[in-house]
Coordinates of C-alpha atoms and ligand atoms in Angstrom, one line a residue:
X1 CA 1.1 71.7 37.7
X2 CA 1.4 75.6 38.4
X3 CA 3.3 76.7 41.8
X4 CA 2.0 79.0 43.5
X5 CA 3.7 80.3 47.1
X6 CA 2.0 81.9 49.6
X7 CA 3.9 83.7 52.5
X8 CA 3.3 83.2 55.8
X9 CA 5.7 85.2 57.8
X10 CA 5.4 87.9 60.3
X11 CA 4.2 90.8 58.4
X12 CA 2.1 88.9 55.7
X13 CA 0.5 87.1 58.6
X14 CA -0.5 90.0 60.2
X15 CA -1.7 90.9 57.1
X16 CA -4.6 88.1 56.6
X17 CA -1.8 84.7 55.1
X18 CA -4.5 82.6 57.3
X19 CA -7.2 83.6 54.7
X20 CA -5.6 83.7 52.1
X21 CA -4.6 80.1 51.3
X22 CA -7.6 79.4 53.2
X23 CA -9.7 81.2 50.3
X24 CA -6.9 79.3 47.6
X25 CA -7.8 75.8 49.1
X26 CA -11.5 76.6 48.9
X27 CA -12.2 78.2 45.6
X28 CA -9.3 74.9 44.4
X29 CA -11.7 72.7 45.6
X30 CA -14.9 75.1 44.1
X31 CA -13.6 74.8 40.4
X32 CA -11.7 70.7 41.0
X33 CA -8.3 72.4 40.5
X34 CA -6.2 70.2 43.2
X35 CA -4.3 68.1 40.8
X36 CA -3.0 71.2 39.1
X37 CA -2.2 73.5 41.6
X38 CA 0.5 72.9 44.2
X39 CA -0.6 75.3 47.3
X40 CA 2.7 75.6 49.1
X41 CA 3.1 78.0 52.9
X42 CA 6.3 79.6 52.8
X43 CA 7.8 82.1 55.0
X44 CA 9.2 86.0 54.5
X45 CA 9.2 86.6 50.5
X46 CA 11.3 89.6 51.1
X47 CA 8.8 92.1 50.8
X48 CA 7.3 92.5 53.8
X49 CA 6.8 96.8 53.4
X50 CA 4.3 96.6 51.1
X51 CA 0.9 96.1 52.1
X52 CA -1.3 93.3 51.7
X53 CA 0.2 89.4 51.3
X54 CA 2.6 88.2 49.2
X55 CA 2.2 85.4 46.6
X56 CA 4.3 84.0 43.9
X57 CA 2.5 82.4 40.9
X58 CA 5.8 80.0 39.1
X59 CA 7.9 82.4 40.4
X60 CA 6.2 85.9 40.1
X61 CA 5.7 88.1 42.2
X62 CA 2.2 89.5 43.8
X63 CA 1.0 91.3 46.9
X64 CA -2.3 90.1 47.3
X65 CA -5.7 91.1 49.8
X66 CA -7.6 88.2 51.5
X67 CA -10.6 90.1 50.9
X68 CA -9.6 90.1 46.6
X69 CA -8.6 86.2 46.9
X70 CA -12.0 85.2 44.5
X71 CA -10.4 87.8 42.6
X72 CA -6.4 87.1 42.2
X73 CA -7.9 83.3 41.8
X74 CA -9.5 83.8 38.0
X75 CA -7.2 86.0 37.1
X76 CA -3.2 85.4 38.2
X77 CA -4.3 81.0 38.6
X78 CA -7.9 80.0 36.6
X79 CA -6.5 82.1 33.5
X80 CA -2.8 79.9 33.4
X81 CA -4.2 76.6 34.1
X82 CA -6.9 76.6 31.3
Ligands
FES101 S1 6.8 88.3 55.7 FE1 5.8 88.3 53.6 S2 7.6 89.0 52.3 FE2 7.7 89.3 54.1

């Protein structure tokens, strides 16, 4: 099971973490990948100083823009599950 964590701390919330969580959930449904990815919202990942929303995939940290969720999903999530 691939572990995906999206930060919903104050800074990331203001940068659109809600949209990132929604976007990933929708993509997981579209690709029937719910049983392969464990998606959870977590609090501050201590990377607030950068733009975007903090997200980790199996312990590797990234910052993403909410409008780039699909791109990120394909590159960093789908590619690891398929
Ligand atoms: S609030 Fe997300 S890294 Fe701090």
